[in-house]
Tab-separated table of C-alpha atoms in Angstrom:
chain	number	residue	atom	x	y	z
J	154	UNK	CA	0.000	0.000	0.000
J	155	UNK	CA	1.469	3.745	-1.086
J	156	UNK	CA	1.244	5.486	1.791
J	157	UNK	CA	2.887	8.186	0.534
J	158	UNK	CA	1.478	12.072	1.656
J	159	UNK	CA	2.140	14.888	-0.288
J	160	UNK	CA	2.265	18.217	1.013
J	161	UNK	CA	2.634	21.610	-0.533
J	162	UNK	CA	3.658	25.082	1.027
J	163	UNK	CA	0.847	27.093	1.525
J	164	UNK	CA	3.153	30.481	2.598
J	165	UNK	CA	6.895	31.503	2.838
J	166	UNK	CA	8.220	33.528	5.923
J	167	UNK	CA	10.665	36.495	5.384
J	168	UNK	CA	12.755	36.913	8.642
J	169	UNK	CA	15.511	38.991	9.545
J	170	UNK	CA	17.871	35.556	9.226
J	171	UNK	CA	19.193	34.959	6.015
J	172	UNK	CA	21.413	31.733	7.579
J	173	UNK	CA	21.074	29.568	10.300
J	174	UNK	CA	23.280	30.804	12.416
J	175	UNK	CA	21.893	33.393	15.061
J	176	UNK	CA	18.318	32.104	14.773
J	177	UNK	CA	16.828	31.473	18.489
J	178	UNK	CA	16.362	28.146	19.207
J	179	UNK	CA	12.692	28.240	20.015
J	180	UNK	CA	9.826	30.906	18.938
J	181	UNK	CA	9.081	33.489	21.601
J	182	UNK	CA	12.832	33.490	23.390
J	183	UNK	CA	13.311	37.109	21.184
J	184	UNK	CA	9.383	38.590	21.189
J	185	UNK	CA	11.170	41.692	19.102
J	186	UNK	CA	11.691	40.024	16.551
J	187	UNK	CA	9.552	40.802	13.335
J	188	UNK	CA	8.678	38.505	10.332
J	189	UNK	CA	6.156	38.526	7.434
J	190	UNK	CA	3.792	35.201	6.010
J	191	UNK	CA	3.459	35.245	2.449
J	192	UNK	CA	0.625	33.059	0.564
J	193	UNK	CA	1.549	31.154	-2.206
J	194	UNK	CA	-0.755	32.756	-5.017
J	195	UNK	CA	-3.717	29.739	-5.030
J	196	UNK	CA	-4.041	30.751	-1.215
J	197	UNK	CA	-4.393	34.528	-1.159
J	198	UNK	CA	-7.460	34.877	-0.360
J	199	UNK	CA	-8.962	37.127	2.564
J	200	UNK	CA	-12.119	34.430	3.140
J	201	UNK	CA	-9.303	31.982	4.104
J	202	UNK	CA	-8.227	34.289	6.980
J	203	UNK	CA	-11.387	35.333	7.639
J	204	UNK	CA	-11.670	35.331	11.852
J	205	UNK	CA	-7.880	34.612	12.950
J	206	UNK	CA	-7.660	38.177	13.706
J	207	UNK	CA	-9.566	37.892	16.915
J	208	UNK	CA	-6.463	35.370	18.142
J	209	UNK	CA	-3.395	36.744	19.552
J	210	UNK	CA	-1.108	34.078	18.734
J	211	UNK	CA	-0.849	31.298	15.666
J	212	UNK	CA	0.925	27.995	15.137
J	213	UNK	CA	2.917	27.937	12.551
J	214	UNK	CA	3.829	23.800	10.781
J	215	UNK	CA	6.586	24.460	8.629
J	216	UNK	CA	9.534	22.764	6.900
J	217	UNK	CA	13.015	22.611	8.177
J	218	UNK	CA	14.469	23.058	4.663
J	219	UNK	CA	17.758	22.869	5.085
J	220	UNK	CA	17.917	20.150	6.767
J	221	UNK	CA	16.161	17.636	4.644
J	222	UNK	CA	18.472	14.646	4.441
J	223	UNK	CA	17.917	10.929	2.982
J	224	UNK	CA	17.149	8.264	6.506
J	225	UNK	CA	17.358	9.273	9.993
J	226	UNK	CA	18.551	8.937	12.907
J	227	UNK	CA	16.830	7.425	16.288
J	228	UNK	CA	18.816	9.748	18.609
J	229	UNK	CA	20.882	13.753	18.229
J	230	UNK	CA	22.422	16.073	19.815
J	231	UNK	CA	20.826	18.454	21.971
J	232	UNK	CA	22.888	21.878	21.193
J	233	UNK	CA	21.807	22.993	24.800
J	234	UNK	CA	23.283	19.713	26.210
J	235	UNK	CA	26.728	20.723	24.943
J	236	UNK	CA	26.246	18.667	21.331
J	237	UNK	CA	28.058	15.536	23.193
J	238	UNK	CA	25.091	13.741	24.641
J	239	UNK	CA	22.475	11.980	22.658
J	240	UNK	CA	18.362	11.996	23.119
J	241	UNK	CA	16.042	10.443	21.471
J	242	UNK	CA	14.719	12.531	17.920
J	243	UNK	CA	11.370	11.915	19.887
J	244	UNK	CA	12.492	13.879	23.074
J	245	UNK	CA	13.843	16.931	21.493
J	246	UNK	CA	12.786	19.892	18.865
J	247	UNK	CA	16.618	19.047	16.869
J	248	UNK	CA	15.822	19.728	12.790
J	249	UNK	CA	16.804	16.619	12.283
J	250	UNK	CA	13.737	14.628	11.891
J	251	UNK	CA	12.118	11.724	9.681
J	252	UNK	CA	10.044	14.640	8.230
J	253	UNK	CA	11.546	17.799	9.155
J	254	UNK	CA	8.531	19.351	10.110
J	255	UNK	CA	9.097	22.505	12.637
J	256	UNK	CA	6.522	23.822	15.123
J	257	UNK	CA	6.061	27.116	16.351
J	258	UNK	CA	4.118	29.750	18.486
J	259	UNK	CA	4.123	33.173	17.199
J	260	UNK	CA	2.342	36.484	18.253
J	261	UNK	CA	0.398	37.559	15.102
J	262	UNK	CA	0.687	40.956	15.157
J	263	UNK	CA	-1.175	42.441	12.387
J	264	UNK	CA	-2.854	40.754	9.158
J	265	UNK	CA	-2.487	43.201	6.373
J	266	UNK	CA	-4.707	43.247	2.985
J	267	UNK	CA	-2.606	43.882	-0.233
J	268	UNK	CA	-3.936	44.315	-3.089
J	269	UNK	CA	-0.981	42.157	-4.902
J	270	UNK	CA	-0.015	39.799	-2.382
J	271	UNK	CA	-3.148	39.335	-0.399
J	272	UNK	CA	-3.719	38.634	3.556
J	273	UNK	CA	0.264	39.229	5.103
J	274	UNK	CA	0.411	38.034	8.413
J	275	UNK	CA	2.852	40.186	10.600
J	276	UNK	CA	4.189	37.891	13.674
J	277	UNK	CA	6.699	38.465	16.293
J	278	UNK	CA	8.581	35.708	18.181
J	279	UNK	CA	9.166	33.469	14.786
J	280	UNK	CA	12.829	31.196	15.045
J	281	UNK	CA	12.220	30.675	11.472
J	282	UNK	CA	15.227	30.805	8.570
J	283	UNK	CA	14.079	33.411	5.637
J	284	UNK	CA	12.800	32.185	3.235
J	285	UNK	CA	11.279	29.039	5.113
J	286	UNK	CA	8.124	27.368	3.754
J	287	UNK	CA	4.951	26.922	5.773
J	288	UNK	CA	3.324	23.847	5.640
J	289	UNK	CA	0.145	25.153	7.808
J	290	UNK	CA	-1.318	27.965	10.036
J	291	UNK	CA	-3.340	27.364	13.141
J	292	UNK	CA	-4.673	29.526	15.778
J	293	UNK	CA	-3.334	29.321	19.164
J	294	UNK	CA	-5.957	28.109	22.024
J	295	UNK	CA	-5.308	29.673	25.367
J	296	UNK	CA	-7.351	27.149	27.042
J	297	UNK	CA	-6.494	23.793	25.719
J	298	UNK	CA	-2.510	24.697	24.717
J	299	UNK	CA	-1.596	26.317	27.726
J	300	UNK	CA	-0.614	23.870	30.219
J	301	UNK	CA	1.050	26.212	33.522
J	302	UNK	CA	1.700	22.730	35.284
J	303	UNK	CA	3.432	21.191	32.506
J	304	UNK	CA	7.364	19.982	32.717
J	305	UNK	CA	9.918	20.621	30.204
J	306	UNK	CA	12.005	17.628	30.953
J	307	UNK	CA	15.842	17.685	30.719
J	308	UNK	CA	14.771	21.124	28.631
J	309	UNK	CA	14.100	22.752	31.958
J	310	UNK	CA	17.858	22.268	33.116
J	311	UNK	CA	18.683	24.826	30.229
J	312	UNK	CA	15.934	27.071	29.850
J	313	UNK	CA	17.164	30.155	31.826
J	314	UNK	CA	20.720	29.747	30.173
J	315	UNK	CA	21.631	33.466	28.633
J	316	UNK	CA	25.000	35.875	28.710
J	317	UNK	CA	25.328	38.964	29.368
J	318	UNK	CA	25.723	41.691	26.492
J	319	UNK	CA	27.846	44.536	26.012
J	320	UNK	CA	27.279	46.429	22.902
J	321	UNK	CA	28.817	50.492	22.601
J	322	UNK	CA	25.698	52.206	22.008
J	323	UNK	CA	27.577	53.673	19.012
J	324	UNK	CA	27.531	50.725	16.936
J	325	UNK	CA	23.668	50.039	17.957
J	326	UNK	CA	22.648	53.214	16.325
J	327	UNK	CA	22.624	52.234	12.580
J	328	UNK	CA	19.246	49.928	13.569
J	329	UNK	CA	15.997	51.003	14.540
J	330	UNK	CA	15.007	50.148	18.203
J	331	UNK	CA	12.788	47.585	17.606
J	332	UNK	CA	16.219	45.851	15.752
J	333	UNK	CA	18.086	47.013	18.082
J	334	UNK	CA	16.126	45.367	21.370
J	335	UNK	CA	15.524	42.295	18.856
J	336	UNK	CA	19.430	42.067	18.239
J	337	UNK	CA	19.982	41.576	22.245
J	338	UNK	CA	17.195	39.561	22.800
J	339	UNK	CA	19.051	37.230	20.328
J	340	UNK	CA	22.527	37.695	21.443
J	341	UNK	CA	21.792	37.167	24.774
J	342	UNK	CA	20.068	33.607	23.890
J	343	UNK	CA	23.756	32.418	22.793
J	344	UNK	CA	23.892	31.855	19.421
J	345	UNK	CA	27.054	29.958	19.551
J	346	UNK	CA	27.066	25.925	18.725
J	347	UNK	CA	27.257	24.636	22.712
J	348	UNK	CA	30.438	23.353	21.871
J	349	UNK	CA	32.507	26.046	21.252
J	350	UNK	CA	34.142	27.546	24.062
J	351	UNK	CA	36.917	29.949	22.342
J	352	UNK	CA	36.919	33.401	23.678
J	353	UNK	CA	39.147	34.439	21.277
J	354	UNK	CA	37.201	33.603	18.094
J	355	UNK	CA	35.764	36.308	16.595
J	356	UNK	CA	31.543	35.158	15.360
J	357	UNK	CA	29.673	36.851	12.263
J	358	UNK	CA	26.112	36.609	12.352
J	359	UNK	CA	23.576	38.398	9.744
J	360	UNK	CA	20.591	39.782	10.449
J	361	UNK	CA	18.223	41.960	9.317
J	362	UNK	CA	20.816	43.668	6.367
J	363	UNK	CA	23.894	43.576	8.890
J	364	UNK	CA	26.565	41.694	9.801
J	365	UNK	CA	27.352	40.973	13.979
J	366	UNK	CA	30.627	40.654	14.781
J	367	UNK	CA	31.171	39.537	18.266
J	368	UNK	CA	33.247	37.695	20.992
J	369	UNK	CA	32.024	35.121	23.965
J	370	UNK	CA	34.092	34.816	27.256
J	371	UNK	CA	32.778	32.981	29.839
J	372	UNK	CA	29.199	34.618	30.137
J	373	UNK	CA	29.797	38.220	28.702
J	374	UNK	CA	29.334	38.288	24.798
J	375	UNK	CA	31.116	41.683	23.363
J	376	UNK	CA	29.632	42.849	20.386
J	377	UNK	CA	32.985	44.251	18.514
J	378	UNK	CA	31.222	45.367	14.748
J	379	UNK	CA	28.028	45.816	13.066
J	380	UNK	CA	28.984	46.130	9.674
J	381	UNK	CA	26.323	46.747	6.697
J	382	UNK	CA	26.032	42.817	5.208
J	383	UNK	CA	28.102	42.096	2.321
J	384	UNK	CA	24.869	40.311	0.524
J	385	UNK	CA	23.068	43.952	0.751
């Protein structure tokens, strides 16, 4: 029996992350942050949003598309466990996945009407690549998919993990403030691989147009440039 299921984008995301690197490693860790849903053209119509602007928050089902990869694997590497200990693919949010579907809660923010592009969803909170296709979009349900009581497993011996940042205000002043409070929301997540410990390494990281140079020792990251990208 084909059991085969076929699934098309309905949407693409634009983000301020044009690579990997940098992104936070769950939705809502950097709430400044600002992204834009796009329909695919057989989708764009405002009937089919009709309603989710009375909900505060969506879920997004989306692919991880650069990480699609022939077979899997039962067990990764948690990045917040240091990248040297192994969990089951079951017990953790890792990309790599037998379908490389992601999952995320974002605040929608705004749904805008175009006459071009149709119904643009405006959310905040996304840890989604640029460019990254959505599978679906759901609405968020206070009451059945908040759970207060809940545990977050060997998740909850990381979760308040974050460095301190110094930044000169100078170099800050090229972004607006929104980027600029979305910039250290992100930098103080960590956006180094667990596994490197080198305070002399010097990391790049686009986002949004610009390219973050910066240092990590011990628990202080230094931001040391913020230099207009060179794929502007």
């Amino acid at each position: 029996m084909d059991q085969s299921i076929f699934i098309h984008p309905i949407a693409h995301i634009h983000s301020e992350f044009p690579t990997k690197f940098g992104i936070p490693r769950q939705s809502g860790l950097a709430p400044s942050l600002r992204a834009e849903i796009l329909f695919e053209p057989e989708y764009r119509a405002a009937e089919a949003v009709r309603g989710l602007e009375e909900f505060s928050h969506v879920w997004l089902i989306w692919q991880f598309s650069q990480a699609v990869r022939q077979g899997w694997s039962p067990t990764v590497r948690p990045p917040r466990l240091g990248g040297n200990k192994r969990m089951g693919v079951f017990a953790t949010r890792s990309p790599f996945r037998p379908n490389n579907l992601g999952l995320s809660s974002v605040k929608l923010e705004e749904i805008r009407l175009d006459p071009q592009r149709g119904p643009v969803l405006l959310v905040s909170g996304a840890d989604l690549l640029d460019g990254t296709p959505i599978l679906d979009i759901k609405p968020y349900l206070p009451y059945v998919d908040s759970h207060p009581d809940a545990t977050g497993g060997f998740a909850d011996l990381v979760k308040d993990h974050r460095l301190e940042v110094v930044c000169p205000p100078s170099l800050l002043e090229p972004l607006s403030p929104r980027q600029r409070e979305a910039l250290l929301q992100v930098l103080e997540e960590d956006p180094r691989p667990s596994y490197q410990e080198d305070p002399a390494r010097i990391y790049g990281m686009a986002f949004a147009g610009w390219e973050v140079r910066f240092s990590v020792e011990g628990t202080v990251l230094t931001v040391t440039q913020i230099l207009p990208s060179r794929e502007e």
